[in-house]
XYZ file of C-alpha atoms in Angstrom:
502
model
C -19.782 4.468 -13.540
C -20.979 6.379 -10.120
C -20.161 9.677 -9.226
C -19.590 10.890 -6.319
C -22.603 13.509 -6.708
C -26.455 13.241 -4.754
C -28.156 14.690 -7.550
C -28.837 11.372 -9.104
C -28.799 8.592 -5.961
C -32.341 7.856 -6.559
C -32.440 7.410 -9.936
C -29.690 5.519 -9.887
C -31.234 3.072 -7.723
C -34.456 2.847 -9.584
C -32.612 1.651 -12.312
C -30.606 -0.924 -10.052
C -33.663 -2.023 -7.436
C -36.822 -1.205 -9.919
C -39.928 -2.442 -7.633
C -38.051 -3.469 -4.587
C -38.779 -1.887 -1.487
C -36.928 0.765 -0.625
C -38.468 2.623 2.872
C -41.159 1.066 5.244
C -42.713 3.285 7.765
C -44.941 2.987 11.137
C -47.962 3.303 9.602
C -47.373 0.200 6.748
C -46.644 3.148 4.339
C -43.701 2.256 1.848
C -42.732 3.363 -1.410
C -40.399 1.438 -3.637
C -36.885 2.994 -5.669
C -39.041 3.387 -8.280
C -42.097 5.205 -6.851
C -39.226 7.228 -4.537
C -37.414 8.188 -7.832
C -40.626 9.270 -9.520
C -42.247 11.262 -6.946
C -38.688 13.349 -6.218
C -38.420 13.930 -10.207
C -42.158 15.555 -9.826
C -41.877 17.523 -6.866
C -38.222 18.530 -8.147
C -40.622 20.031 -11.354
C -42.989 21.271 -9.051
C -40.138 23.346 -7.110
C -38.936 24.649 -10.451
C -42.083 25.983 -11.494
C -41.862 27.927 -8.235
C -38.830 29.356 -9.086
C -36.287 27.561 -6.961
C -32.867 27.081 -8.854
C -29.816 24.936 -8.547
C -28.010 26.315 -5.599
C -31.000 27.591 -3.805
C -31.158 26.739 0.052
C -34.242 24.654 0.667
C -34.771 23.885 4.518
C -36.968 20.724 5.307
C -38.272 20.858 8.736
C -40.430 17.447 9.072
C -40.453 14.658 10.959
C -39.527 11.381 9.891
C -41.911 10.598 6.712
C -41.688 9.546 3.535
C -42.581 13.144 2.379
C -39.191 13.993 3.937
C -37.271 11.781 1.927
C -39.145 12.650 -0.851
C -38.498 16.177 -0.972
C -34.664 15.655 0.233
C -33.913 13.426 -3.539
C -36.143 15.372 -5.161
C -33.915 18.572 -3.635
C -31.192 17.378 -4.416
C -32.317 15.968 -8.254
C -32.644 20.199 -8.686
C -29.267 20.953 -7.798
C -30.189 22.838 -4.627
C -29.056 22.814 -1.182
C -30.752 21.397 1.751
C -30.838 22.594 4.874
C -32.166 20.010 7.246
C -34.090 21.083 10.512
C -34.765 18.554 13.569
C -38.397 19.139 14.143
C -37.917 19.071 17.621
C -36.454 22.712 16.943
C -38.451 25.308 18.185
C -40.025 27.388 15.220
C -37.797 30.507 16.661
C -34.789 28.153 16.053
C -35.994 27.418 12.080
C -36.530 30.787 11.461
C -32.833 31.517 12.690
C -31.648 28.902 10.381
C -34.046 30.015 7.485
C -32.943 33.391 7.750
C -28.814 32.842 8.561
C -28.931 30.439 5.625
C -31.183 32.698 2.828
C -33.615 29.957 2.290
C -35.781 29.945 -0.926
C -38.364 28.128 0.841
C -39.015 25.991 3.878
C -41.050 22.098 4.017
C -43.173 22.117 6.955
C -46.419 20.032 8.311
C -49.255 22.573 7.896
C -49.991 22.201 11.835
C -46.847 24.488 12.084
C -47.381 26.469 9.275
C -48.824 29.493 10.705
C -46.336 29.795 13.377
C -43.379 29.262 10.963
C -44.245 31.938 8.803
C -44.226 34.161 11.843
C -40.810 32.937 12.739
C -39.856 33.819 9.160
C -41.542 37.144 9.484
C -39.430 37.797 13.122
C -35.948 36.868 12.402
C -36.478 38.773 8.638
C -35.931 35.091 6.647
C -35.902 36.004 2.672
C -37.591 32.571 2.761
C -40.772 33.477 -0.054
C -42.004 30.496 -0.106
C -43.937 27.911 2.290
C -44.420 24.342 1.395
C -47.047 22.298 3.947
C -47.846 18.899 4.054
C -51.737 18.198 5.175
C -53.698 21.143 5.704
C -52.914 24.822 5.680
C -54.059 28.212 4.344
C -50.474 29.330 5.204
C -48.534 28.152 2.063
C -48.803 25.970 -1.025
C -49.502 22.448 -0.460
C -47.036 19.787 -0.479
C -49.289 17.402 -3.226
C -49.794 20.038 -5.239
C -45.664 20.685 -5.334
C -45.527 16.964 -5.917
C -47.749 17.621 -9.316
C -45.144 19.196 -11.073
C -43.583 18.110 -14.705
C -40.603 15.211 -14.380
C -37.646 16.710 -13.900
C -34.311 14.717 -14.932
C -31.351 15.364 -12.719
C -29.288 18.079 -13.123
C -25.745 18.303 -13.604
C -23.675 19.126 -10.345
C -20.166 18.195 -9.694
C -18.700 16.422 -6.525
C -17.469 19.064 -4.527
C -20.641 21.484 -5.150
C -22.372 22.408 -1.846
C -25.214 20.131 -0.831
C -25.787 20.327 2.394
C -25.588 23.163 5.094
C -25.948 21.395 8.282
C -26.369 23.310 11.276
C -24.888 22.432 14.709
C -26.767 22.063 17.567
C -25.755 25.588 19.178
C -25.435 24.178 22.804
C -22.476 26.236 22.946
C -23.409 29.590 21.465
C -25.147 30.417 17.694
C -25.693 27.213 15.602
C -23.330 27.494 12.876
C -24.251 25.694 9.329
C -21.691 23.072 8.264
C -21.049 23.234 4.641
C -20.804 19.671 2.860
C -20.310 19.126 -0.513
C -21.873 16.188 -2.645
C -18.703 14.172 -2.608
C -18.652 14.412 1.431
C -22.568 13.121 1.936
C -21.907 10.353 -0.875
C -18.238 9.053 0.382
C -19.806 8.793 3.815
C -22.837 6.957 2.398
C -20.973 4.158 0.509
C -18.347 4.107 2.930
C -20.878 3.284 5.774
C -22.577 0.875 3.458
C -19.187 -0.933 2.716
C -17.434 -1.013 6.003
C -20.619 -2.621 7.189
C -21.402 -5.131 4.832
C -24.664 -3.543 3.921
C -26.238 -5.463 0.732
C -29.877 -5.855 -0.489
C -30.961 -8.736 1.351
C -30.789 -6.351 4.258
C -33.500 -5.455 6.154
C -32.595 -2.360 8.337
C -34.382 -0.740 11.270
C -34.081 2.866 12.180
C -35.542 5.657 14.497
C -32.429 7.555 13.431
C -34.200 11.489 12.817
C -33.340 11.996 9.279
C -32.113 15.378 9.628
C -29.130 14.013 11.719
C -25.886 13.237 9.769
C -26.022 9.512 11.300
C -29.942 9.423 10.227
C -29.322 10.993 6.945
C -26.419 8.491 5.959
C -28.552 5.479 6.761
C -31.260 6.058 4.791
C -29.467 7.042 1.979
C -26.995 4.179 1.920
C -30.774 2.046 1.553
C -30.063 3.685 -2.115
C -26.475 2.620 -2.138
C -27.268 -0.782 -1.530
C -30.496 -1.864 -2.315
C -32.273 -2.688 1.605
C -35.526 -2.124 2.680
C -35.203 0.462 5.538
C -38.038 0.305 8.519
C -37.975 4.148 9.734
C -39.502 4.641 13.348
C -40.942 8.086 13.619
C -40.091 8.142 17.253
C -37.955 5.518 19.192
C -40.078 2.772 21.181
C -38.120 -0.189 22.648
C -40.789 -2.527 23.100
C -42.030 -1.644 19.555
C -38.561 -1.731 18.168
C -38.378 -5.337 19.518
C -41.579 -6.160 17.835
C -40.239 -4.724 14.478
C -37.193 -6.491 14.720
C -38.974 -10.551 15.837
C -42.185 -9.399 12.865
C -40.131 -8.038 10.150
C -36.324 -9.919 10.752
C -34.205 -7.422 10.828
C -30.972 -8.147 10.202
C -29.222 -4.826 10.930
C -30.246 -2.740 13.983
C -28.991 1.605 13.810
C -29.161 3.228 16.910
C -27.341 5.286 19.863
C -26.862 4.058 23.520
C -29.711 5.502 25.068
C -32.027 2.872 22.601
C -29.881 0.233 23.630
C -30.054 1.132 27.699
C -34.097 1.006 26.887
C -33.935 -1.756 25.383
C -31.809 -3.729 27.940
C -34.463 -2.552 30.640
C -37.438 -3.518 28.393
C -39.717 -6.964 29.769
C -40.010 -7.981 26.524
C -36.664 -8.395 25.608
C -36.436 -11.529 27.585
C -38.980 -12.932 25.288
C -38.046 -11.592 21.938
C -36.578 -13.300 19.237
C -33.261 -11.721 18.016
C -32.235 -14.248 15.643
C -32.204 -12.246 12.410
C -30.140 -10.080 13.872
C -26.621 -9.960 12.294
C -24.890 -7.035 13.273
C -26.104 -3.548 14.924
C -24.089 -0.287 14.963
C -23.806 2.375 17.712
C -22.764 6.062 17.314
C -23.215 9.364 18.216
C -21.680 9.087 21.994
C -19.308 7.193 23.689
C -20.625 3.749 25.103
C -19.358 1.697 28.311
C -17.408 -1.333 27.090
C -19.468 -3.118 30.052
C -23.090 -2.436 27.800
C -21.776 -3.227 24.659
C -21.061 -6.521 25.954
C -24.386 -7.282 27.325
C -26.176 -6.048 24.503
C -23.649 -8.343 22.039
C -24.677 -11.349 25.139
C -28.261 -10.781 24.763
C -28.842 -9.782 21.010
C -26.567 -13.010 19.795
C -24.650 -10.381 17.087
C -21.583 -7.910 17.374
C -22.319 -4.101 17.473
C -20.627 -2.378 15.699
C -19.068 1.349 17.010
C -18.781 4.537 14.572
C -17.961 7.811 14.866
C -18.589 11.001 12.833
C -19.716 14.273 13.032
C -22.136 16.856 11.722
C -19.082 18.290 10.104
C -17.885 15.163 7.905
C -21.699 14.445 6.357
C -21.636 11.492 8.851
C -20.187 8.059 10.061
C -16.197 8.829 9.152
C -14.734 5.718 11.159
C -16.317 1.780 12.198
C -15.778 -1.255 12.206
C -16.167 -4.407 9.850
C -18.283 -7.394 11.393
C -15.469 -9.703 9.957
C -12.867 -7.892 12.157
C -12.030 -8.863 15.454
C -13.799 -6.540 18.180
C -11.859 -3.753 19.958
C -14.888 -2.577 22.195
C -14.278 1.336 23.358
C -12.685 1.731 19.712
C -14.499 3.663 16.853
C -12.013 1.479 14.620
C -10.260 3.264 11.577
C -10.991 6.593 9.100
C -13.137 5.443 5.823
C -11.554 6.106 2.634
C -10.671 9.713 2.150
C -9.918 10.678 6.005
C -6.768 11.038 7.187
C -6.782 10.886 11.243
C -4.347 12.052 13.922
C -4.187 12.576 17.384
C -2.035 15.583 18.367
C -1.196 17.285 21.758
C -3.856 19.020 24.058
C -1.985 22.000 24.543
C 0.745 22.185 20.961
C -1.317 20.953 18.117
C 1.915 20.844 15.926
C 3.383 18.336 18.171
C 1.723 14.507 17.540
C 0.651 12.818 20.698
C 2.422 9.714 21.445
C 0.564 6.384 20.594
C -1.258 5.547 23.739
C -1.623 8.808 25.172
C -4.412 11.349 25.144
C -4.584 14.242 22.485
C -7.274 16.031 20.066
C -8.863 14.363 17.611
C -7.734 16.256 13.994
C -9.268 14.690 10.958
C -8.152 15.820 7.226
C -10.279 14.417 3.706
C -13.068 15.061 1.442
C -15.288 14.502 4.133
C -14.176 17.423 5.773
C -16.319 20.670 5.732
C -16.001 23.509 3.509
C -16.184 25.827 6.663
C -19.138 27.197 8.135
C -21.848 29.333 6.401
C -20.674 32.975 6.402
C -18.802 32.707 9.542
C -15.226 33.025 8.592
C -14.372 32.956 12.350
C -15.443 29.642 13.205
C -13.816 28.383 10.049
C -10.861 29.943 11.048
C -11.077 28.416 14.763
C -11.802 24.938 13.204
C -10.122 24.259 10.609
C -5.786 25.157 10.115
C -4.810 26.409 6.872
C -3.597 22.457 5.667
C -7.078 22.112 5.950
C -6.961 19.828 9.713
C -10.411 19.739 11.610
C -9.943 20.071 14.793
C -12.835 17.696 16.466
C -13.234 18.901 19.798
C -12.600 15.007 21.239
C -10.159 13.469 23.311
C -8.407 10.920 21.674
C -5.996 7.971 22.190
C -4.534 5.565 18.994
C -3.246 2.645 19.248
C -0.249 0.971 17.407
C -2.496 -0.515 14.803
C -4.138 2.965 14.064
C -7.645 2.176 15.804
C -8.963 5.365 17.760
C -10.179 5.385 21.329
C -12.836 8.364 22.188
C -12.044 9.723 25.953
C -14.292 12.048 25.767
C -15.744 15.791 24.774
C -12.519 18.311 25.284
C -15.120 20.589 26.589
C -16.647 18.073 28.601
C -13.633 17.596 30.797
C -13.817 18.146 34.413
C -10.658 19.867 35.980
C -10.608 19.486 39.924
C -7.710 20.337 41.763
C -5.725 20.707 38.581
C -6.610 17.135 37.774
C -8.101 16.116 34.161
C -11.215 13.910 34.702
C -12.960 12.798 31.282
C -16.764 12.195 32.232
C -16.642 9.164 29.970
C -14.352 7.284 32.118
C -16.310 7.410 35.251
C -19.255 6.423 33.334
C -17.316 3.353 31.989
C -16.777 2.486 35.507
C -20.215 3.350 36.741
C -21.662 1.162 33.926
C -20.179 -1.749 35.412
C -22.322 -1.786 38.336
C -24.938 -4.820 37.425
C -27.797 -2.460 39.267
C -27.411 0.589 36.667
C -28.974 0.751 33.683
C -27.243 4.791 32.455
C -25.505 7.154 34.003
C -23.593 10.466 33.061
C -21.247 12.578 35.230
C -21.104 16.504 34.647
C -19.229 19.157 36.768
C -20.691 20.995 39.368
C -18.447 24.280 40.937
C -16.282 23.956 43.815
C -14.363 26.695 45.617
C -11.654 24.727 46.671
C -10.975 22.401 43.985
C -12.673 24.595 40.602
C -15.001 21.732 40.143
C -16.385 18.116 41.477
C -17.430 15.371 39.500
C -21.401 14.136 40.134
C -22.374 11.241 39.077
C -26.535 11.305 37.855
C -27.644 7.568 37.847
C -30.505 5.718 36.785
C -31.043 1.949 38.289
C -32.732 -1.125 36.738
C -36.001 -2.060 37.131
C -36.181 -4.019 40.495
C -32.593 -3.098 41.613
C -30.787 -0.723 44.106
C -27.973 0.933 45.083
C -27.217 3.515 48.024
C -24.335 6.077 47.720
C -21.956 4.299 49.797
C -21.783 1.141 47.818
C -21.352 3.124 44.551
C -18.623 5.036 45.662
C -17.228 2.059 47.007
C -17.523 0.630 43.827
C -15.839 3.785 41.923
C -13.230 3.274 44.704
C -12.127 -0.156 43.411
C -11.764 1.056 39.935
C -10.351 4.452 39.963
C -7.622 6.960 41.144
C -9.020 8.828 44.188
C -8.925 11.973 42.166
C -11.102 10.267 39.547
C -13.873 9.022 42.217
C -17.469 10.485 41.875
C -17.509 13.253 45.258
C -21.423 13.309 44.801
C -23.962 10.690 43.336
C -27.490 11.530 42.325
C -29.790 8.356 41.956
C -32.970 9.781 39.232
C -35.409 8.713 36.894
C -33.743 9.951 33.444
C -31.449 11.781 32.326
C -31.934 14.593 29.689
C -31.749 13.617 25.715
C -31.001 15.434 22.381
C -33.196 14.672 19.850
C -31.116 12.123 18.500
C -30.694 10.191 22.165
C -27.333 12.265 23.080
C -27.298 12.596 26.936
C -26.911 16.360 27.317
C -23.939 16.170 30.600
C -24.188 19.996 30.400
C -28.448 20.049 31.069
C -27.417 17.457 33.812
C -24.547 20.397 35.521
């Protein structure tokens, strides 16, 4: 019988898939479960005979390869502790998280080698040891690692840290999440079963696998037995050629590929068919797209919700359920949800009405690495998360996002939630995205703008937007300033930043 631990996923599914595919890549790489399973049992030798030991932090800072995914089973095989980095991070950032985390060692591509070890050097990492992939003089060399003697999976129990997962830091110091081996695992299978997920699958991704949502997919390929097609970088007209030449049934993505992909000539020619359900997550999406891409894709998306805190995905839907578009539908086994009050978080908010999203489970964070403050701040001493969104629940128990609490605009002691307006904006047939962000007002504290990007061959002037925001919303609500641009800014997972945009 399973348990809920990572140290023995891969093997696991070597035994259940053998030869079958297990990850595809851009370049026509793949490697099966068993050639995944082997290779992480080496290079999980090869770290031992460098001296890293269960519970050691190991930070992998690579794009999306198969060397990543390598090194994360084979991590986790050891009994150690990853700590993933986005590689769009700057080298500065790595060697903050190498050094705030006490890193063993750090994966890198040996282009970057030489400037990550003077990162490490800078912010005083204990980090001793480099591991490169290509060339370098600057540490050892990832193939050699990968020599190492078979190692069998070591014994680790479910809730023994795994992961330290750091938050982005748009808001001060990235903190690192701790999440335990039950967390990463219950949101794997729980993803893979609220979704249907089986082998026959074939699953398309540009997901970065350092992200919770990224991380979960791929792994839940070892859950369930699919080949996953991993896009180093997102692409829409190559996304629609991987999706008509390889049939991919299940589409992963966040709104921003699904905007591009809606603009994108050669979606009017390309065949969808295989297509049986696609999922959406990581920011709140107007009702008004989700229908069109549902209308032009011929299959339901699917909306889910997590956080780097919970591992990833915590609530979704099921394609056999009827759709409630604007609803992240309901916890996954092991979460307890509620919505409570924006200003008493004892008091429950009433069903229909806005509050804070709290979340309680085995999902849930430990707390964050050696910061006993933001632990504290986050998480009540009946062990409640708060989330940081704006929630509604319905009678049924399915939970509406509003928005970011600290995305809310306040303008003449009025609460306007950013996603709202968008929702509105969205339903414009000449935009393609948009995001509104506060800018400062003396009279009123602050104004909502409204940054917009049209569709290829359409357009819109001021007045007839705000005539349309009119017809939809409170006068308080209305957009006072519109901005018509080329793109808006992006996290590295797709996230429109609203606070770049202010």
């Amino acid at each position: 019988m399973a348990r809920a631990v990572m140290s023995d996923l891969a093997e696991r599914a070597a035994q259940r898939f053998a030869g079958r595919t297990a990850i595809s890549m851009d370049s026509a790489q793949s490697l099966s479960f068993t050639e995944i399973n082997v290779r992480a049992a080496r290079f999980a030798g090869g770290l031992c005979e460098l001296g890293i030991a269960q519970g050691d932090r190991v930070v992998l800072y690579l794009p999306n390869c198969l060397e990543w995914i390598v090194a994360y089973h084979a991590i986790a095989r050891l009994g150690g502790v990853v700590v993933p980095a986005n590689i769009l991070l700057t080298h500065s950032e790595v060697g903050f998280i190498a050094a705030n985390s006490q890193a063993r060692a750090i994966v890198c591509e040996g282009v970057a080698s030489k400037s990550v070890k003077a990162a490490l050097t800078i912010s005083k990492a204990p980090t001793s040891i480099l591991i490169v992939t290509g060339e370098s003089e600057a540490g050892v060399s990832f193939e050699q690692v990968a020599t190492g003697q078979s190692l069998p999976p070591r014994e680790t129990q479910p809730g023994d840290l795994f992961t330290i997962a750091y938050t982005s830091g748009t808001t001060g110091t990235p903190k690192g999440a701790m999440i335990t081996h039950r967390a990463v695992y219950e949101s794997t299978t729980g993803t893979a079963t609220i979704h249907v997920r089986h082998s026959g699958d074939k699953v398309l991704s540009a997901l970065p696998l350092p992200h919770v949502y990224g991380n979960v997919v791929m792994n839940a390929a070892f859950v369930a037995g699919y080949e996953l097609f991993i896009l180093a970088k997102f692409d829409a007209e190559h996304a629609l050629q991987i999706i008509k030449s390889q049939r991919i049934t299940l589409f992963e993505g966040v709104p921003t590929m699904y905007y591009q992909m809606l603009q994108s000539p050669d979606l009017k020619t390309a065949q969808l068919k295989s297509l049986t359900r696609c999922t959406v997550g990581g920011q709140t999406m107007p009702t008004a797209s989700i229908e069109e891409v549902e209308s032009r894709f011929g299959c339901p998306i699917l909306e889910l919700w997590g956080m780097t805190e919970l591992a990833g995905p915590a609530t979704s839907h099921s394609p056999y359920w009827p759709s409630r578009h604007g609803s992240i539908g309901l916890p996954f086994p092991g979460l307890k949800a509620r919505v409570v009050d924006l200003n008493n978080a004892e008091r429950p908010a009433p069903i229909g009405e806005k509050g804070e999203l709290q979340v309680r489970g085995s999902l849930v964070t430990r707390g964050y690495w050696k910061n006993s403050v933001a632990t504290s701040e986050a998480l009540d001493p009946q062990g409640w998360l708060s989330t940081g969104d704006v929630a509604i629940e319905d009678e049924d128990g399915y939970i509406f996002i509003v928005d970011r609490r600290k995305d809310m605009i306040i303008t003449a002691g009025y609460n306007v939630y950013p996603a709202e307006l968008e929702q509105v904006i969205a339903k414009h047939p000449a935009v393609a995205m948009a995001a509104v962000a506060a800018i400062p007002d003396k009279e009123k504290g602050e104004l909502a703008k409204a940054f917009i990007v049209l569709r290829q061959g359409q357009s819109c002037t001021e007045r007839e937007m705000l005539a349309h925001c009119r017809s939809h919303l409170a006068a308080y609500k209305t957009p006072r300033l519109i901005a018509f641009v080329d793109d808006l800014p992006k996290t590295s997972t797709g996230k429109i930043m609203r606070r770049a945009l202010a």
